[in-house]
Coordinates of C-alpha atoms and ligand atoms in Angstrom, one line a residue:
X139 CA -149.7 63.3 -73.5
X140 CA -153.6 63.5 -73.9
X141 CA -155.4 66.3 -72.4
X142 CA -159.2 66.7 -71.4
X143 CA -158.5 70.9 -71.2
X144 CA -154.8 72.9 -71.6
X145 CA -155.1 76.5 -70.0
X146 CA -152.1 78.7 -71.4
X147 CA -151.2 81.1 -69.1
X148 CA -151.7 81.2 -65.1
X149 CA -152.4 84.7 -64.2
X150 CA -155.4 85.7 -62.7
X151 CA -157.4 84.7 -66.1
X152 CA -155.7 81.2 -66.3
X153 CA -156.6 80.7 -62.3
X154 CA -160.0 81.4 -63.1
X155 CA -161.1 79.8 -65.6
X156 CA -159.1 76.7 -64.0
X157 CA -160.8 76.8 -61.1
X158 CA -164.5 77.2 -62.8
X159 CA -163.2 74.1 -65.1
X160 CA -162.7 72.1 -62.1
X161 CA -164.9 72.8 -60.4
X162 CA -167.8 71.9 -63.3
X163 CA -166.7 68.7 -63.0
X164 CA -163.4 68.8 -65.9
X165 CA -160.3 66.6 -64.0
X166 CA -158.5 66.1 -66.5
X167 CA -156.9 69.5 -67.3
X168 CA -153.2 71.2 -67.1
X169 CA -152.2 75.1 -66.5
X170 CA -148.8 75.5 -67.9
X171 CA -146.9 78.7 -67.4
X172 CA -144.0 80.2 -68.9
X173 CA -142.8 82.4 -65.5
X174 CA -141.6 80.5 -61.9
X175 CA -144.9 81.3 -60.2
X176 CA -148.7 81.5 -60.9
X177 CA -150.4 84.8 -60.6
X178 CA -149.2 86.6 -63.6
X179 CA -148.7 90.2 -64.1
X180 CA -150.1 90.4 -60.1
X181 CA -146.8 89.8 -59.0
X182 CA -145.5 93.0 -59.6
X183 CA -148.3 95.2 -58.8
X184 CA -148.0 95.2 -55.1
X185 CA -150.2 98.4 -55.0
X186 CA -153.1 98.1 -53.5
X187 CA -156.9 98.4 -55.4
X188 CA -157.3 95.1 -56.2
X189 CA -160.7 93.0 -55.4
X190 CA -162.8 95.7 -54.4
X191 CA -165.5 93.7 -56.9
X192 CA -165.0 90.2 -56.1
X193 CA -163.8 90.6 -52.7
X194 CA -165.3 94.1 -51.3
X195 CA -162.0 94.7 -49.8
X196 CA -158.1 96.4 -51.1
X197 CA -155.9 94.0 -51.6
X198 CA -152.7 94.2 -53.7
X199 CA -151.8 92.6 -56.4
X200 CA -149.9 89.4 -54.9
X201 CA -153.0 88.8 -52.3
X202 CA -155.8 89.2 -55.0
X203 CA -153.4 86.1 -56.9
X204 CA -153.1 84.4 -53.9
X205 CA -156.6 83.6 -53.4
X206 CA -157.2 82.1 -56.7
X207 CA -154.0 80.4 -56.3
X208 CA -154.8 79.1 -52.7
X209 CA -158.0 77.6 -54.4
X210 CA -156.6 76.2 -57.2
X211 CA -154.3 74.3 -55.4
X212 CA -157.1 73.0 -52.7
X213 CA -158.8 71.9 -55.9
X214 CA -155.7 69.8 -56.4
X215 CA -155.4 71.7 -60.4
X216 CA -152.4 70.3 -61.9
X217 CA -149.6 72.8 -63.4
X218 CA -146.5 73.3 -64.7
X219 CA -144.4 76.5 -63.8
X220 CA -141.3 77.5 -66.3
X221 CA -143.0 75.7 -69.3
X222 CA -143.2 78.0 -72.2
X223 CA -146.2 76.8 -74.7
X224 CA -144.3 77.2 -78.4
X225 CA -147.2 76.4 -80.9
X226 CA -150.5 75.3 -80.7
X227 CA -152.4 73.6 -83.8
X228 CA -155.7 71.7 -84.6
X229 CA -155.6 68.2 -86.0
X230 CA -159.2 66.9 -86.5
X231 CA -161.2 68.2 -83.3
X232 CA -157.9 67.8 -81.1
X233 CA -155.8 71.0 -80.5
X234 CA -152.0 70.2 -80.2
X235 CA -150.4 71.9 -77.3
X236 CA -146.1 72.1 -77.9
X237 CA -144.5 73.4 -74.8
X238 CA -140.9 73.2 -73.7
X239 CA -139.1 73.6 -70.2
X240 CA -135.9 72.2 -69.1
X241 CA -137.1 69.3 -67.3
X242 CA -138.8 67.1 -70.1
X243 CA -138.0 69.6 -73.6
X244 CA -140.2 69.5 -76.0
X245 CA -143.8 67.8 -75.2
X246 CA -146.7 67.7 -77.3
X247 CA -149.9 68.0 -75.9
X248 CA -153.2 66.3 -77.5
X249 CA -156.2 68.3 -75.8
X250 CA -159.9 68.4 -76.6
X251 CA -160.1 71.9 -75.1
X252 CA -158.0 74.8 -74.4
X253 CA -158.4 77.9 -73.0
X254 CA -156.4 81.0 -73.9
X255 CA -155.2 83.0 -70.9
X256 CA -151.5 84.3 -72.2
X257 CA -152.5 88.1 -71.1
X258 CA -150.4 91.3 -72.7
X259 CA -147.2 93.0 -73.8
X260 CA -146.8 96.5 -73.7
X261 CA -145.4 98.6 -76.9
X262 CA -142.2 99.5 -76.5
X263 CA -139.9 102.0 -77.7
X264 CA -139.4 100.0 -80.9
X265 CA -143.2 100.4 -81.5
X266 CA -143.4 103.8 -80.8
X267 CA -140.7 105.0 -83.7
X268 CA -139.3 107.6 -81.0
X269 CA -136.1 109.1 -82.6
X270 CA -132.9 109.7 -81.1
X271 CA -130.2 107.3 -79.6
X272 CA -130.5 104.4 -78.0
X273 CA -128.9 105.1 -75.0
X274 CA -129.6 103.0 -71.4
X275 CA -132.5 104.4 -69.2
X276 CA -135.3 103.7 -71.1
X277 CA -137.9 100.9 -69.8
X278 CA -141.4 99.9 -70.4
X279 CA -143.5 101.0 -67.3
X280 CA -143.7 97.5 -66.3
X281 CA -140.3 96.4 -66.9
X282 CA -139.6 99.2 -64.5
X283 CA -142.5 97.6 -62.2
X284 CA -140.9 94.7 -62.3
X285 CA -137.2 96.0 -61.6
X286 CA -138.3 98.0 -58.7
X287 CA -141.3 95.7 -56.7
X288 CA -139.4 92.0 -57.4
X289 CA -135.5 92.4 -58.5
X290 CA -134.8 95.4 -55.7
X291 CA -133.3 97.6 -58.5
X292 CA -133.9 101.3 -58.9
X293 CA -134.5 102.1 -62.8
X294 CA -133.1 105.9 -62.1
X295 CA -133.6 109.4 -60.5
X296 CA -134.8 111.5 -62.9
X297 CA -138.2 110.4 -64.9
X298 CA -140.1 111.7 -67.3
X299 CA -143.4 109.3 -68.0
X300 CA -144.4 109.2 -71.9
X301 CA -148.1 108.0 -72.2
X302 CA -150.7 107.9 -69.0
X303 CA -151.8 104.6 -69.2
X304 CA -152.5 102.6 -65.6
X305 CA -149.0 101.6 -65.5
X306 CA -147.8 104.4 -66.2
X307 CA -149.8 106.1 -63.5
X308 CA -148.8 103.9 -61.1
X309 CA -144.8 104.0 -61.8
X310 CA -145.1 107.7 -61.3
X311 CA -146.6 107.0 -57.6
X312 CA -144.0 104.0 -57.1
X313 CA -140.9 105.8 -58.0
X314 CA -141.8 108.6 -56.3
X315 CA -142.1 106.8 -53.0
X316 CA -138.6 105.4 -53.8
X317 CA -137.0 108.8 -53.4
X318 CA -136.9 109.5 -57.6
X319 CA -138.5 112.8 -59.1
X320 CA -141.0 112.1 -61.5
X321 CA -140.7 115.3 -63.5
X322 CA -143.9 114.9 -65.8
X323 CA -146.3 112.4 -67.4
X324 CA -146.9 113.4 -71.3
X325 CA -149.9 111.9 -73.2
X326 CA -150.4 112.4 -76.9
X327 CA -154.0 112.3 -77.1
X328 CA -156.5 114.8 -75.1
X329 CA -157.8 112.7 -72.2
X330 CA -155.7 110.0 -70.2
X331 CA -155.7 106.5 -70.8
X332 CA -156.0 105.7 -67.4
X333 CA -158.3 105.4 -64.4
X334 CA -159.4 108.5 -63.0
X335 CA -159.0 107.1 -59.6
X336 CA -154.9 106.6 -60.9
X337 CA -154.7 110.1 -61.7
X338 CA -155.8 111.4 -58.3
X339 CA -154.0 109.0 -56.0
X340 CA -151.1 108.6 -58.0
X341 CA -150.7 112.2 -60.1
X342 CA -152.4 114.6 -58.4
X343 CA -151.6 113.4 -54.3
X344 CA -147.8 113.4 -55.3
X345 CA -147.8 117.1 -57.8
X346 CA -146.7 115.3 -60.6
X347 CA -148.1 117.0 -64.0
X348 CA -150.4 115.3 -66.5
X349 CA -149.4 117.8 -70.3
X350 CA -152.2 116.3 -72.5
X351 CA -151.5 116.6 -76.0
X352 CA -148.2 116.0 -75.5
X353 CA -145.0 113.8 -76.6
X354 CA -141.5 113.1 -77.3
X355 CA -140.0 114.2 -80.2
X356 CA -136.2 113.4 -79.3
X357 CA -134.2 111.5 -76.7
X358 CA -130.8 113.2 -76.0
X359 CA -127.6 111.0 -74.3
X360 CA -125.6 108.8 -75.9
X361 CA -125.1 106.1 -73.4
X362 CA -127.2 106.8 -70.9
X363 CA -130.9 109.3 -71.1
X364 CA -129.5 113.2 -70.3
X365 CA -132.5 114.5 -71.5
X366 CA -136.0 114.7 -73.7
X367 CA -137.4 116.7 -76.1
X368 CA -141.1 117.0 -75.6
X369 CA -143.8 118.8 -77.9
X370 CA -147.2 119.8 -77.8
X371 CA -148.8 118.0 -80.7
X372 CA -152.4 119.4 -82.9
X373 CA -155.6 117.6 -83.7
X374 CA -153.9 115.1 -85.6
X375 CA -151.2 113.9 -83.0
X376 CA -148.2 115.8 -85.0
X377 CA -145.9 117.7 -82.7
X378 CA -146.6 121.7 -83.4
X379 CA -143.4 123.2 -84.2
X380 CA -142.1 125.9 -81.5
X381 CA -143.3 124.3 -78.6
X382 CA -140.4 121.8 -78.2
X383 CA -139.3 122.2 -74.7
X384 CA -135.9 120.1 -73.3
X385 CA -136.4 118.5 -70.0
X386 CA -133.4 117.2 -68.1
X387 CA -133.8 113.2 -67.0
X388 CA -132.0 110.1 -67.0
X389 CA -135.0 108.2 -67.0
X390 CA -138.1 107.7 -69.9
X391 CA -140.7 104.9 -68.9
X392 CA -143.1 104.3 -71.9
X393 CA -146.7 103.8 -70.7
X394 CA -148.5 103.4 -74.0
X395 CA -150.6 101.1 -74.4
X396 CA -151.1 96.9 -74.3
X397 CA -150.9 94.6 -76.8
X398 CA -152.3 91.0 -76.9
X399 CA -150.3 88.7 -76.7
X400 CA -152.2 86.4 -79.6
X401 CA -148.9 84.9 -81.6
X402 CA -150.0 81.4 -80.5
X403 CA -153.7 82.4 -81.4
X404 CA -152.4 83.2 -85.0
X405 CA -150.1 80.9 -86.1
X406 CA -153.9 78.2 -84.7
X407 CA -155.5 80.6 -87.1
X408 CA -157.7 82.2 -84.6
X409 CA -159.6 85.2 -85.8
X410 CA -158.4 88.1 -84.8
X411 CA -160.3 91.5 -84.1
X412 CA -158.6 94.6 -85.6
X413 CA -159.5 97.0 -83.0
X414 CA -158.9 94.7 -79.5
X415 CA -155.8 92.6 -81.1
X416 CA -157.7 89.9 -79.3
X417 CA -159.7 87.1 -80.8
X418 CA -163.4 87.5 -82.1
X419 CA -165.1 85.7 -79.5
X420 CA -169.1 84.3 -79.3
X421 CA -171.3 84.2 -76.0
X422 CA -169.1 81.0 -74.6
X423 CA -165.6 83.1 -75.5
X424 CA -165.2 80.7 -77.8
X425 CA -163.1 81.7 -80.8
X426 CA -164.3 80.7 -84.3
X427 CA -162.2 77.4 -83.7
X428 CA -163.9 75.1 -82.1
X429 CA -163.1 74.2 -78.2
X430 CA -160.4 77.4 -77.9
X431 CA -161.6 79.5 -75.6
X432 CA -160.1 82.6 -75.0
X433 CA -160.4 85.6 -72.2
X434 CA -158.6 87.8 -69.6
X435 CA -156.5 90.2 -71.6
X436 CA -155.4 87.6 -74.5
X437 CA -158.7 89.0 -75.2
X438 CA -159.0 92.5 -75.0
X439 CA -157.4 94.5 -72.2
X440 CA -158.8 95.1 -69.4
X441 CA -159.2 98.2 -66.5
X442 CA -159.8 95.8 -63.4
X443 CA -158.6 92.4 -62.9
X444 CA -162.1 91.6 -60.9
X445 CA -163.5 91.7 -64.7
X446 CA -160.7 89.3 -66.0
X447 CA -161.8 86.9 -63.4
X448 CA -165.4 87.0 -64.0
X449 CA -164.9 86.4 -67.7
X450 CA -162.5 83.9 -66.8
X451 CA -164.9 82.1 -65.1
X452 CA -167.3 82.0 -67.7
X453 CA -164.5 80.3 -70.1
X454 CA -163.7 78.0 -67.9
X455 CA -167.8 77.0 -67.5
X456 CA -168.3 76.7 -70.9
X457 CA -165.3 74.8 -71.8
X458 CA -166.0 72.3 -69.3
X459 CA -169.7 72.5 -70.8
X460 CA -168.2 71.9 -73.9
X461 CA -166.1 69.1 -73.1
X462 CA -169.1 67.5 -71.1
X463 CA -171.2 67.3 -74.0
X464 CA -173.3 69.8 -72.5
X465 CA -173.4 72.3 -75.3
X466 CA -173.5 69.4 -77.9
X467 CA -176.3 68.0 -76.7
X468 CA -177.6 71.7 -76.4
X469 CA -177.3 72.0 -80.3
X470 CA -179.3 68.6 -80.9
X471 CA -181.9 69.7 -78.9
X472 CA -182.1 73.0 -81.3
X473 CA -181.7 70.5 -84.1
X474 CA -179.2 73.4 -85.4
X475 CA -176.0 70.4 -86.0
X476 CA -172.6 72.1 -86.8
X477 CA -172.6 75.0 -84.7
X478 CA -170.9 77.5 -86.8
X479 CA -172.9 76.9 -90.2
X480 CA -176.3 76.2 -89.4
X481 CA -176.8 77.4 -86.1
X482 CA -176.1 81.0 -87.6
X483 CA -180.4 81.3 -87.3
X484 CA -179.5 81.9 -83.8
X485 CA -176.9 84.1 -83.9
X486 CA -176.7 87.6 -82.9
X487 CA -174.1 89.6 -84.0
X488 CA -173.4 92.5 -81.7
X489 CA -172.2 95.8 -83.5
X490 CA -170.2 99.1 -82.2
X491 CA -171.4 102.1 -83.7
X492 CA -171.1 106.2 -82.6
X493 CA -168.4 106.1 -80.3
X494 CA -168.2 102.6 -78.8
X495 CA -164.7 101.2 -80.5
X496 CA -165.0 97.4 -79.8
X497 CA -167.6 95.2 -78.1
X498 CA -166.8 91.4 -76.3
X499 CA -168.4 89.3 -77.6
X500 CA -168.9 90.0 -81.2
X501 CA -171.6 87.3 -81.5
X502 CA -174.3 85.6 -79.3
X503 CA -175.9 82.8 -80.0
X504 CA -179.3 82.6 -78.2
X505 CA -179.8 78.7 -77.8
X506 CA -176.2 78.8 -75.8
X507 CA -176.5 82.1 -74.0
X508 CA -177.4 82.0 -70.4
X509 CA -179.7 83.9 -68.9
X510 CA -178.0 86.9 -68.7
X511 CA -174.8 87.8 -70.5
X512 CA -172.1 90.1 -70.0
X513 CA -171.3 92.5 -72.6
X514 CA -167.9 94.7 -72.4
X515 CA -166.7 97.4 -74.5
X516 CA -165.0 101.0 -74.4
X517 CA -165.5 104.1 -75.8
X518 CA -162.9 106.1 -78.4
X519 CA -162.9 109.4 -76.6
X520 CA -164.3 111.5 -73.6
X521 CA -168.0 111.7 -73.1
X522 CA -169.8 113.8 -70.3
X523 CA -173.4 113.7 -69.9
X524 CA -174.6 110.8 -72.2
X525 CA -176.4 107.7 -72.6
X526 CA -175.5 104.1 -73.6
X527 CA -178.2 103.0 -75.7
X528 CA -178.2 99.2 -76.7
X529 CA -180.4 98.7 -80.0
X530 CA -182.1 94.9 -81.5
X531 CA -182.8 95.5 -84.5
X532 CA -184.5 99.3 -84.4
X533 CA -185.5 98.4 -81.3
X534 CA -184.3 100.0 -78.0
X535 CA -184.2 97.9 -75.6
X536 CA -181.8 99.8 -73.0
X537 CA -181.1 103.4 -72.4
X538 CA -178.4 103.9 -69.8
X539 CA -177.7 107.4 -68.8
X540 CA -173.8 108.1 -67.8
X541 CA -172.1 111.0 -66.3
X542 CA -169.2 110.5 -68.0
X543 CA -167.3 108.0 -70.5
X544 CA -163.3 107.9 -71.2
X545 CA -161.6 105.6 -73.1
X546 CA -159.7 104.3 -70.2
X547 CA -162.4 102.8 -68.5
X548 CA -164.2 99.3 -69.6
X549 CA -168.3 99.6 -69.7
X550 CA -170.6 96.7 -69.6
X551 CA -174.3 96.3 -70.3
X552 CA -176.4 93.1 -69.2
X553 CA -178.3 91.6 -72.0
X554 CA -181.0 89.1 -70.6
X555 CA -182.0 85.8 -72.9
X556 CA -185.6 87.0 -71.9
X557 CA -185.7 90.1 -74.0
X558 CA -184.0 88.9 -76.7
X559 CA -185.5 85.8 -77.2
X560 CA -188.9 87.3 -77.3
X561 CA -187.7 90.0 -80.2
X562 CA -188.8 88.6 -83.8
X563 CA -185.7 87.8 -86.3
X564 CA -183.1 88.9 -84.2
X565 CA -180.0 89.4 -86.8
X566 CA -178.2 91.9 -85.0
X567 CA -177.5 94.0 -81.8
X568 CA -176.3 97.8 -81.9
X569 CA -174.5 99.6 -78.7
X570 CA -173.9 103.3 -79.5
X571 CA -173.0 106.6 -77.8
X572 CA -176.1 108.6 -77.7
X573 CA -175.4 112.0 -77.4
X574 CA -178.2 114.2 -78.4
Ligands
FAD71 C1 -148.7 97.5 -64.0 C2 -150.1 97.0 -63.9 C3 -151.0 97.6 -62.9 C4 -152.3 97.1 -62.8 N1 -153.1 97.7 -61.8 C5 -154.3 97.2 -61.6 C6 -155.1 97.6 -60.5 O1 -154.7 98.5 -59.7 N2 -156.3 97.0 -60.2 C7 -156.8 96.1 -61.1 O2 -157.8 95.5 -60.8 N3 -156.0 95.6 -62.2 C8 -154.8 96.1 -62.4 N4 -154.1 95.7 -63.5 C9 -154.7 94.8 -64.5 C10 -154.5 93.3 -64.1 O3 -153.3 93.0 -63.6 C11 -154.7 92.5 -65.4 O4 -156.0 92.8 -65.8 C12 -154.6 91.0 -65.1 O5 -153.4 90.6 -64.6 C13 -154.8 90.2 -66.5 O6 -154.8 88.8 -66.2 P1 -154.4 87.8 -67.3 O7 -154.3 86.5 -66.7 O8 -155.2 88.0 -68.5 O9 -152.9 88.2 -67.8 P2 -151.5 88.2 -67.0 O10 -151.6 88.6 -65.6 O11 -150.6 88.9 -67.9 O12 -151.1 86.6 -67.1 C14 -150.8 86.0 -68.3 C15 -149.9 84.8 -68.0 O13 -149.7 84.0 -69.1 C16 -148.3 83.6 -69.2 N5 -148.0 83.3 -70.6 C17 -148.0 84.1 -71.6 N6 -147.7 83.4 -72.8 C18 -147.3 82.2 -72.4 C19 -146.9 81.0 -73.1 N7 -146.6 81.1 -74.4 N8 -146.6 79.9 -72.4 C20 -146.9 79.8 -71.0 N9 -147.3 80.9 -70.3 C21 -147.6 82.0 -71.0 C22 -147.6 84.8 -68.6 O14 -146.3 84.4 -68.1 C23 -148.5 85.2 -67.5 O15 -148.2 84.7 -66.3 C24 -152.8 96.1 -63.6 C25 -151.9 95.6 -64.6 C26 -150.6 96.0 -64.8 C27 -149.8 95.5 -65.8

C-alpha cells in the first residue's frame, strides 16, 4: 500500500495533526490505531478540566476527543481502529509502515511522511524495584483509571497512592467518590509532580494527605496487598531508617512518572533525547530523519492536552508542508540543499541551562521557522519568585518574571523570527533559571 502521510497513534495528538494535514491540502494520509476507538488516553479520563485553552470551556476527557474526532471524520480522514503498527523503517526517502490487525494481518505500508503520535506508558512496579511479594492489588494509576471509568470494576477499598503525579492525583479523587478510602499519597522527592490545581481539588477538597519525601520500602500480603511499609527518605531519596511506618491497605496505585512510548522510534533510529525519552526534534518536530515527525507525548510529556494539540497541529502543517514541496522549495530558495548538512548555517541550537531540564525543540532552523515559534520546557525543581530569562548568544532577548516554577508544570516562551533573524551569527539559544 503506498502512503502520501501514516499518523501512528489516534489520540488527541494523532487527531490533530490529522486534521491540520488535511486540511493543508494532504489526501492521501491514514491514522491507524492500536485500541477500538480514536481519542486515546481521553477515554478514561472522564474528569472534567479539559479545553479550557482551546475551547475556554470544561469539558472531560471523552468531549475534548470528541471534537477532534467529530472533525476528523467531517474531513472524511481515513483510519484504521484495532491495527497495531509493529516496525517502522526507512528505505531510500520512503518510511515503511508494518501494522497488523485481524482483518488483513500483516500490511506494509510505503509512506513519504509519518507522523509520530504513539503517546506514553507509565512505569510500573517492575521499574520501580519495590521489594516485597507480588501479591494482587497493585495497579498503575491508569490501569486503575481504566478499570474504574470504562470496565465498571472497583480496583479495591483501601489505597495508598505512591508518587503524586496527575494521575495519581486524580485516582485519589476518583476512588474516593467510588466509596474507597484513600489513606495517603507518598512522593519521594520534595514538591509534587503534579498540578497544583490537582492537589487542591483532588487532595486537599477530599483530606487526603500529600507526605513529601516519602516512599515504600515494603509491600506486605502474599496474595493479595495487606499492607505497606512507607519511609521518609533524605536528600538523596534513600529511606531514613526509624521512620518506617506500616499502613494497612489492600490497594497500592503507582503514580510515578511517564515514559515515551518511542520503541518504534528506535528500532527507525530516531534520536532520542536522554532527559524527555522523546525524540530530538527541530522547529517543524521533525526528528533527525527526514519526513518523521513526531509530537504529543511520544515527544515529551505533557501537563495539558490543549498543548498536545497545538503542537500537534504544527506537525501535521509541516508534514503536509513537507510533502507539498513547500519546505523543499523553501531550502532552494536559501540555496542551503540537503537540509541537515549544509543548512546547519541556519540552525539554532536551543540549550537548557540553571534549572530548565529539557527544552522542545532542540534546534531551529531560521529559513523554516515561522514567525513565531513555540518553545516548551520544564524546570528540575521548585522555584518561587524568579525569572525566565531566554539568552542568543550573550544576548538577552527575554526576561520573564514568574511567581513560581515546579517541575510539574510545562513553561513556554515565544521566540519571534524577527528578533532572531536580525541577531548577527546566531549559533545558539540559552533558556535558564535566573534566580539572583
Ligand atoms: C490519567 C490522565 C489524566 C489526565 N488529565 C488531564 C487533564 O485533566 N487535563 C489535561 O489537559 N490533560 C490531562 N491528561 C493529559 C492528556 O490526556 C495527554 O496529554 C494526551 O492524551 C496525550 O495525547 P497523545 O495523543 O500524545 O497520547 P495518547 O492519548 O496516549 O494517545 C496515543 C495513542 O497512540 C496509540 N498507539 C500507541 N502505540 C501504537 C502503535 N504501535 N500502533 C497503533 N497505535 C498506537 C495508543 O493506543 C493511543 O490511542 C491526562 C492524562 C492522563 C493519562
Amino acid at each position: 500500500m503506498d502512503k502520501d502521510l501514516v499518523i501512528i497513534g489516534g489520540g488527541p495528538a494523532g487527531l490533530a495533526a490529522a486534521i491540520a494535514a488535511k486540511e493543508a491540502g494532504i489526501n492521501d494520509l491514514l491514522i491507524l490505531e492500536r485500541d477500538n476507538k480514536l481519542g486515546g488516553i481521553l477515554n478514561q479520563c472522564i474528569h472534567n478540566g479539559f479545553g479550557l485553552h482551546t475551547f475556554k470551556e470544561e469539558l472531560t476527557g471523552p468531549e475534548y476527543a470528541a471534537r477532534f474526532e467529530d472533525k476528523a471524520l467531517a474531513l472524511e480522514i481515513p483510519y484504521k481502529l484495532e491495527t497495531m503498527v509493529v516496525d517502522i523503517s526507512a528505505k531510500g526517502e520512503d518510511k515503511l509502515v508494518t501494522y497488523m490487525n485481524r482483518a488483513e494481518g500483516l500490511v506494509v505500508i510505503r509512506a513519504k511522511a509519518v507522523i509520530l503520535c504513539m503517546g506514553c506508558r507509565e512505569r510500573s512496579r517492575g521499574a520501580l524495584n519495590i521489594p516485597g511479594y507480588r501479591p494482587a492489588g497493585i495497579y498503575t494509576a491508569g490501569t486503575a483509571q481504566r478499570y474504574v471509568n470504562i470496565e465498571g470494576r472497583m480496583p479495591g477499598k483501601e489505597v495508598v497512592i505512591l508518587g503524586s503525579g496527575d494521575i495519581g492525583l486524580i485516582m485519589a479523587r476518583r476512588m474516593t467518590f467510588e466509596g474507597a478510602k484513600v489513606k495517603l499519597v507518598a512522593e519521594l522527592m520534595p514538591y509534587s509532580g503534579g498540578l497544583k490545581r490537582n492537589i487542591a481539588q483532588c487532595l486537599n477538597d477530599f483530606d487526603i494527605p500529600l507526605l513529601l519525601s516519602h516512599t515504600v520500602v515494603d509491600i506486605k500480603g502474599k496474595e493479595r496487598v495487606e499492607a505497606v511499609v512507607i519511609a521518609e527518605v533524605d536528600e538523596h531519596s534513600k529511606p531514613i531508617p526509624g521512620t518506617e511506618q506500616e499502613v494497612k491497605c489492600d490497594t497500592l496505585l503507582l503514580s510515578c512518572g511517564l515514559i515515551p512510548e518511542n520503541e518504534l522510534s528506535n528500532a527507525l533510529g530516531v534520536s532520542i533525547n536522554r532527559v524527555t525519552g522523546g525524540p530530538n526534534v527541530n522547529e517543524s518536530l521533525e526528528t533527525n530523519i527526514k519526513g518523521v515527525f513526531a509530537c504529543g507525548n511520544v515527544l515529551h510529556v505533557h501537563d495539558l492536552v490543549d498543548y498536545v494539540s497545538e503542537e500537534a497541529t504544527q506537525a501535521g502543517k509541516k508534514a503536509a508542508e513537507y510533502l507539498t514541496g513547500a519546505e523543499r522549495e523553501h531550502e532552494s530558495e536559501n540555496n542551503s540543499g540537503c537540509r541537515s548538512e549544509k543548512n546547519t548555517d541556519n540552525a539554532v541550537s536551543i540549550k537548557a541551562t540553571d534549572g530548565v531540564r529539557y527544552i522542545v525543540p532542540s534546534v531551529i532552523r531560521l529559513n523554516h521557522m515561522d514567525d513565531r515559534q513555540i518553545v516548551r520546557f520544564r524546570v528540575g525543581a521548585v522555584y518561587k519568585k524568579v525569572a525566565i530569562q531566554v539568552l542568543a548568544g550573550d544576548k538577552e532577548i527575554m526576561n520573564l518574571k514568574k511567581q513560581a516554577l515546579a517541575p510539574g508544570e510545562m513553561e513556554q516562551v515565544i521566540l519571534q523570527k524577527s528578533v532572531l533573524s536580525g541577531i548577527d551569527d546566531l549559533k545558539e539559544i540559552t533558556i535558564r533559571v535566573k534566580t539572583d
